[in-house]
Amino acid sequence: MRRGVEGGDADGQGAEDEATRFATFSQFCKDTMDEKQAAIKKGTALIEQLSADILKAQADQTQLADEIAALGTEMDAWEKDQANLTAEREAEKADFDALQADYDESIDALGRAIAVLKKEQGKTPQSLLELNKVYNIDRVPLSAKRTLLAFLNAKTTQDPLAVSAPQAAAYESQSGGVVEMLEKLLDKFRAELDGYQKEEMNSKFNYQTLYQELVGNIDEATASSELKTKVKAERAQDEAKAKGDLAVEEKDKAADEKYLEDLITECDAKSKDYENRQMLRAQELGAIGKAIEIIQSPDVMGAGEKHLPQFIQLKATKSSSMSLLLANVD
């Protein structure tokens, strides 16, 4: 009977050890599951954020590309405007230069004619030549040309040195009228040239103003385009980094999910094994208790020799089962 009590103590200690190990294992399962579930939840949120970041980076790059293209179109248009404006300005300048050269020649011819007429006082050789030059100026009014023609015809048919004093005085009076007319023409041409020169200065100023405005637009657009190009490159790097981080997070999440799945399977299997062992132990303990009760019964006390071998066999079976159970828990 003492041996049976000792065996029962050993069995009880083994059950307690197994329960302790199982409790530790169960706590490990719970803690690890909680940890992996939290990691998976965090990874899912991070994957969603990284996916959103990638879409945003792609959208930003598309928008920046459109804005850069629009700036390029504007710069092309402004450069064409510059070319057209410059071509118009060069044409205007060429016209003005030709106009000024023509006026300079006309003014010079009038100045020489006036000087010769005043100096000669009726002498004809040089004045005839200079007046012919004035007569051939295109911008001289028709009325003035008629006056010049009449004066030239009279001058070629008369010699003021050969005529009488009254005739010479009349000729000089006519010559003075021509000089006065030429002086008025000279003032008129100078005034017209001055007006054209002012127009030229205004045209030049307007051209420079418009051209500089286009230069400013192009410079501003160029700076903006360069900045947007830089930002677009940075957003491309952001996209690449986010994709790299996303791949890592997806891999880690998949690993955590696989680990959690395997852990749940393992913990569930060991929990069922432990429950089965507990049930088997309860059944065995019940059987042992029943056997002890039978042996200790007054009805069978005299038959100890008969039942003792069965009891020994039962104890051996119990010990073997307990050893196998403990090995499974470990």
C-alpha positions as CSV (number, residue, x, y, z in Angstrom):
1,M,0.0,0.0,0.0
2,R,2.9,2.4,0.7
3,R,4.2,1.9,-2.8
4,G,0.8,2.9,-4.2
5,V,0.8,6.1,-2.2
6,E,4.3,6.9,-3.4
7,G,3.3,6.3,-7.0
8,G,0.4,8.6,-6.6
9,D,2.6,11.4,-5.2
10,A,4.9,11.0,-8.2
11,D,2.0,11.1,-10.6
12,G,0.6,14.2,-8.9
13,Q,4.0,16.0,-9.2
14,G,4.3,15.1,-12.9
15,A,0.8,16.5,-13.5
16,E,1.7,19.7,-11.8
17,D,4.9,20.0,-13.8
18,E,3.0,19.4,-17.0
19,A,0.3,21.9,-16.0
20,T,3.0,24.5,-15.3
21,R,4.8,23.9,-18.7
22,F,1.5,24.0,-20.5
23,A,0.5,27.3,-18.8
24,T,3.9,28.8,-19.8
25,F,3.4,27.5,-23.3
26,S,-0.2,28.9,-23.4
27,Q,1.1,32.3,-22.2
28,F,3.8,32.2,-24.9
29,C,1.1,31.5,-27.5
30,K,-1.1,34.3,-26.4
31,D,1.7,36.9,-26.1
32,T,3.2,35.9,-29.4
33,M,-0.2,35.9,-31.2
34,D,-0.9,39.4,-29.8
35,E,2.5,40.6,-30.9
36,K,2.2,39.2,-34.4
37,Q,-1.4,40.5,-34.8
38,A,-0.3,43.9,-33.7
39,A,2.6,43.8,-36.1
40,I,0.3,42.7,-39.0
41,K,-2.2,45.5,-38.1
42,K,0.6,48.0,-38.1
43,G,2.1,46.6,-41.3
44,T,-1.3,46.7,-43.0
45,A,-1.7,50.4,-42.1
46,L,1.8,51.2,-43.3
47,I,1.2,49.3,-46.6
48,E,-1.9,51.4,-47.1
49,Q,0.0,54.6,-46.4
50,L,2.9,53.6,-48.7
51,S,0.4,52.7,-51.4
52,A,-1.2,56.1,-51.0
53,D,2.2,57.8,-51.0
54,I,3.1,56.1,-54.3
55,L,-0.2,57.1,-55.9
56,K,0.3,60.7,-54.7
57,A,3.9,60.8,-56.0
58,Q,2.8,59.5,-59.4
59,A,0.0,62.1,-59.5
60,D,2.4,64.8,-58.6
61,Q,4.8,63.8,-61.3
62,T,2.0,63.7,-63.9
63,Q,0.9,67.2,-62.8
64,L,4.4,68.6,-62.8
65,A,5.1,67.1,-66.2
66,D,1.9,68.8,-67.6
67,E,3.0,72.1,-66.0
68,I,6.5,71.8,-67.4
69,A,5.1,71.1,-70.8
70,A,2.8,74.1,-70.6
71,L,5.7,76.3,-69.5
72,G,7.7,74.9,-72.5
73,T,4.8,75.8,-74.8
74,E,4.6,79.3,-73.4
75,M,8.4,79.8,-73.7
76,D,8.3,78.7,-77.3
77,A,5.5,81.2,-78.0
78,W,7.4,84.0,-76.2
79,E,10.6,83.2,-78.1
80,K,8.6,83.3,-81.4
81,D,7.2,86.7,-80.2
82,Q,10.7,87.9,-79.6
83,A,11.8,86.8,-83.1
84,N,8.8,88.4,-84.7
85,L,9.2,91.6,-82.6
86,T,12.9,91.8,-83.5
87,A,12.2,91.2,-87.2
88,E,9.5,94.0,-87.2
89,R,11.9,96.3,-85.3
90,E,14.7,95.6,-87.8
91,A,12.4,96.4,-90.7
92,E,11.2,99.6,-89.0
93,K,14.8,100.6,-88.3
94,A,15.8,99.9,-91.9
95,D,12.8,102.0,-93.1
96,F,13.8,104.8,-90.8
97,D,17.4,104.7,-91.8
98,A,16.4,105.0,-95.4
99,L,14.0,107.8,-94.6
100,Q,16.5,109.7,-92.6
101,A,19.1,109.3,-95.3
102,D,16.6,110.7,-97.8
103,Y,15.8,113.6,-95.5
104,D,19.4,114.3,-94.8
105,E,20.1,114.4,-98.6
106,S,17.1,116.7,-99.1
107,I,18.0,119.0,-96.3
108,D,21.6,119.1,-97.4
109,A,20.5,119.9,-101.0
110,L,18.2,122.7,-99.8
111,G,20.9,124.1,-97.5
112,R,23.4,124.3,-100.4
113,A,20.8,125.8,-102.8
114,I,19.8,128.5,-100.3
115,A,23.5,129.3,-99.6
116,V,24.3,129.5,-103.3
117,L,21.4,131.7,-104.1
118,K,22.2,134.1,-101.3
119,K,25.8,134.2,-102.3
120,E,25.5,134.5,-106.0
121,Q,22.8,137.3,-106.0
122,G,21.8,136.6,-109.6
123,K,24.8,134.7,-110.8
124,T,23.7,131.5,-112.4
125,P,26.3,128.6,-112.8
126,Q,26.3,127.0,-109.4
127,S,22.8,128.0,-108.4
128,L,21.4,126.3,-111.5
129,L,23.0,123.0,-110.5
130,E,21.8,123.2,-106.9
131,L,18.3,124.2,-107.8
132,N,18.1,121.3,-110.3
133,K,19.0,119.0,-107.4
134,V,16.2,120.4,-105.3
135,Y,13.8,120.1,-108.2
136,N,14.6,116.4,-108.4
137,I,13.8,115.7,-104.8
138,D,10.7,113.5,-104.7
139,R,9.3,114.9,-101.5
140,V,9.4,118.6,-102.7
141,P,5.7,119.6,-103.2
142,L,4.5,120.0,-106.8
143,S,3.7,123.7,-106.3
144,A,7.3,124.3,-105.2
145,K,8.6,122.4,-108.2
146,R,6.5,124.7,-110.5
147,T,8.0,127.7,-108.9
148,L,11.5,126.3,-109.2
149,L,10.9,125.4,-112.8
150,A,9.6,128.8,-113.6
151,F,12.6,130.4,-111.9
152,L,15.1,128.0,-113.7
153,N,13.5,128.8,-117.1
154,A,13.8,132.5,-116.4
155,K,17.3,132.1,-115.2
156,T,18.5,130.2,-118.3
157,T,17.0,132.8,-120.7
158,Q,18.2,135.9,-118.9
159,D,21.6,137.1,-117.9
160,P,21.2,139.5,-115.0
161,L,24.5,141.2,-116.0
162,A,23.2,142.0,-119.4
163,V,19.8,143.4,-118.5
164,S,18.9,146.8,-117.2
165,A,19.0,147.7,-113.5
166,P,15.2,147.4,-113.1
167,Q,15.3,144.0,-114.7
168,A,18.1,142.9,-112.4
169,A,16.3,144.2,-109.4
170,A,13.2,142.2,-110.5
171,Y,15.3,139.1,-110.9
172,E,16.9,139.5,-107.5
173,S,13.4,139.9,-106.0
174,Q,12.4,136.7,-107.7
175,S,15.5,135.0,-106.4
176,G,14.7,136.2,-102.9
177,G,11.2,134.7,-103.2
178,V,12.8,131.3,-104.2
179,V,15.2,131.5,-101.2
180,E,12.3,132.2,-98.9
181,M,10.4,129.2,-100.4
182,L,13.4,127.0,-100.0
183,E,13.9,128.1,-96.4
184,K,10.3,127.2,-95.6
185,L,10.9,123.8,-97.3
186,L,14.0,123.4,-95.2
187,D,12.1,124.1,-92.0
188,K,9.4,121.8,-93.1
189,F,11.8,118.9,-93.8
190,R,13.6,119.4,-90.6
191,A,10.3,119.4,-88.6
192,E,9.2,116.2,-90.4
193,L,12.6,114.6,-89.8
194,D,12.4,115.6,-86.2
195,G,8.9,114.0,-86.0
196,Y,10.1,110.8,-87.6
197,Q,13.1,110.7,-85.2
198,K,10.8,111.0,-82.3
199,E,8.7,108.2,-83.7
200,E,11.8,106.1,-84.1
201,M,12.8,106.7,-80.5
202,N,9.3,105.7,-79.3
203,S,9.4,102.6,-81.5
204,K,12.8,101.7,-80.2
205,F,11.6,102.2,-76.6
206,N,8.4,100.2,-77.1
207,Y,10.5,97.4,-78.7
208,Q,12.9,97.3,-75.8
209,T,10.1,97.4,-73.3
210,L,8.2,94.6,-75.0
211,Y,11.3,92.6,-75.6
212,Q,12.4,92.9,-71.9
213,E,9.0,91.9,-70.8
214,L,9.3,88.7,-72.9
215,V,12.8,88.2,-71.6
216,G,11.3,88.5,-68.0
217,N,8.5,86.0,-68.9
218,I,11.0,83.5,-70.3
219,D,13.4,83.9,-67.4
220,E,10.6,83.4,-64.9
221,A,9.2,80.4,-66.8
222,T,12.7,78.9,-67.1
223,A,13.2,79.2,-63.4
224,S,9.8,77.7,-62.7
225,S,10.4,74.9,-65.1
226,E,13.8,74.1,-63.6
227,L,12.2,74.1,-60.1
228,K,9.4,71.9,-61.2
229,T,11.8,69.5,-62.9
230,K,13.8,69.3,-59.7
231,V,10.7,68.6,-57.6
232,K,9.5,66.1,-60.2
233,A,12.8,64.2,-59.9
234,E,12.5,64.3,-56.1
235,R,9.0,62.9,-56.3
236,A,10.3,60.2,-58.6
237,Q,12.8,59.3,-55.9
238,D,10.0,59.4,-53.3
239,E,8.0,57.0,-55.4
240,A,11.0,54.6,-55.8
241,K,11.7,54.7,-52.0
242,A,8.0,54.1,-51.2
243,K,7.9,51.2,-53.6
244,G,11.0,49.7,-51.9
245,D,9.6,50.2,-48.5
246,L,6.3,48.7,-49.6
247,A,8.0,45.6,-50.9
248,V,9.8,45.2,-47.6
249,E,6.6,45.7,-45.6
250,E,4.6,43.3,-47.7
251,K,7.3,40.7,-47.3
252,D,7.4,41.2,-43.5
253,K,3.6,41.2,-43.3
254,A,3.5,37.9,-45.2
255,A,6.1,36.4,-43.0
256,D,4.2,37.5,-39.9
257,E,1.0,36.1,-41.3
258,K,2.6,32.8,-42.1
259,Y,4.3,32.7,-38.6
260,L,0.9,33.5,-37.0
261,E,-0.9,30.9,-39.0
262,D,1.7,28.2,-38.1
263,L,1.7,29.3,-34.5
264,I,-2.1,29.1,-34.2
265,T,-1.9,25.6,-35.7
266,E,0.8,24.5,-33.4
267,C,-0.8,26.0,-30.3
268,D,-4.2,24.6,-31.1
269,A,-2.7,21.1,-31.7
270,K,-0.7,21.2,-28.4
271,S,-3.8,22.4,-26.5
272,K,-5.9,19.6,-27.9
273,D,-3.1,17.1,-27.0
274,Y,-2.9,18.5,-23.5
275,E,-6.7,18.2,-23.1
276,N,-6.6,14.7,-24.4
277,R,-3.8,13.8,-21.9
278,Q,-5.7,15.4,-19.1
279,M,-8.8,13.4,-20.0
280,L,-6.7,10.2,-20.2
281,R,-5.1,10.9,-16.9
282,A,-8.5,11.4,-15.3
283,Q,-9.7,8.2,-16.7
284,E,-6.6,6.4,-15.5
285,L,-6.8,7.9,-12.0
286,G,-10.4,6.8,-11.8
287,A,-9.5,3.3,-12.8
288,I,-6.7,3.2,-10.2
289,G,-9.0,4.5,-7.6
290,K,-11.6,1.9,-8.4
291,A,-8.9,-0.8,-8.3
292,I,-7.7,0.4,-4.9
293,E,-11.2,0.5,-3.6
294,I,-11.7,-3.1,-4.8
295,I,-8.5,-4.3,-3.2
296,Q,-9.2,-2.6,0.1
297,S,-12.7,-4.1,0.2
298,P,-13.2,-6.7,3.0
299,D,-14.7,-9.0,0.5
300,V,-11.5,-9.3,-1.4
301,M,-8.9,-8.9,1.4
302,G,-8.5,-12.7,1.6
303,A,-8.0,-12.9,-2.1
304,G,-5.0,-10.6,-2.2
305,E,-2.8,-13.1,-3.8
306,K,-5.3,-13.5,-6.6
307,H,-5.7,-9.8,-7.4
308,L,-2.2,-8.6,-6.6
309,P,-0.7,-9.5,-10.0
310,Q,-3.5,-7.5,-11.8
311,F,-2.8,-4.5,-9.7
312,I,0.9,-4.6,-10.4
313,Q,0.1,-4.9,-14.1
314,L,-2.2,-1.9,-13.9
315,K,0.5,0.2,-12.1
316,A,3.0,-0.6,-14.8
317,T,0.6,0.5,-17.5
318,K,-0.1,3.7,-15.7
319,S,3.6,4.5,-15.3
320,S,4.2,3.9,-19.0
321,S,1.3,6.1,-20.0
322,M,2.4,9.0,-17.7
323,S,6.0,8.8,-19.1
324,L,4.6,9.1,-22.7
325,L,2.4,12.0,-21.7
326,L,5.2,13.9,-20.1
327,A,7.4,13.4,-23.1
328,N,4.7,14.9,-25.4
329,V,4.4,18.0,-23.2
330,D,8.1,18.6,-23.4
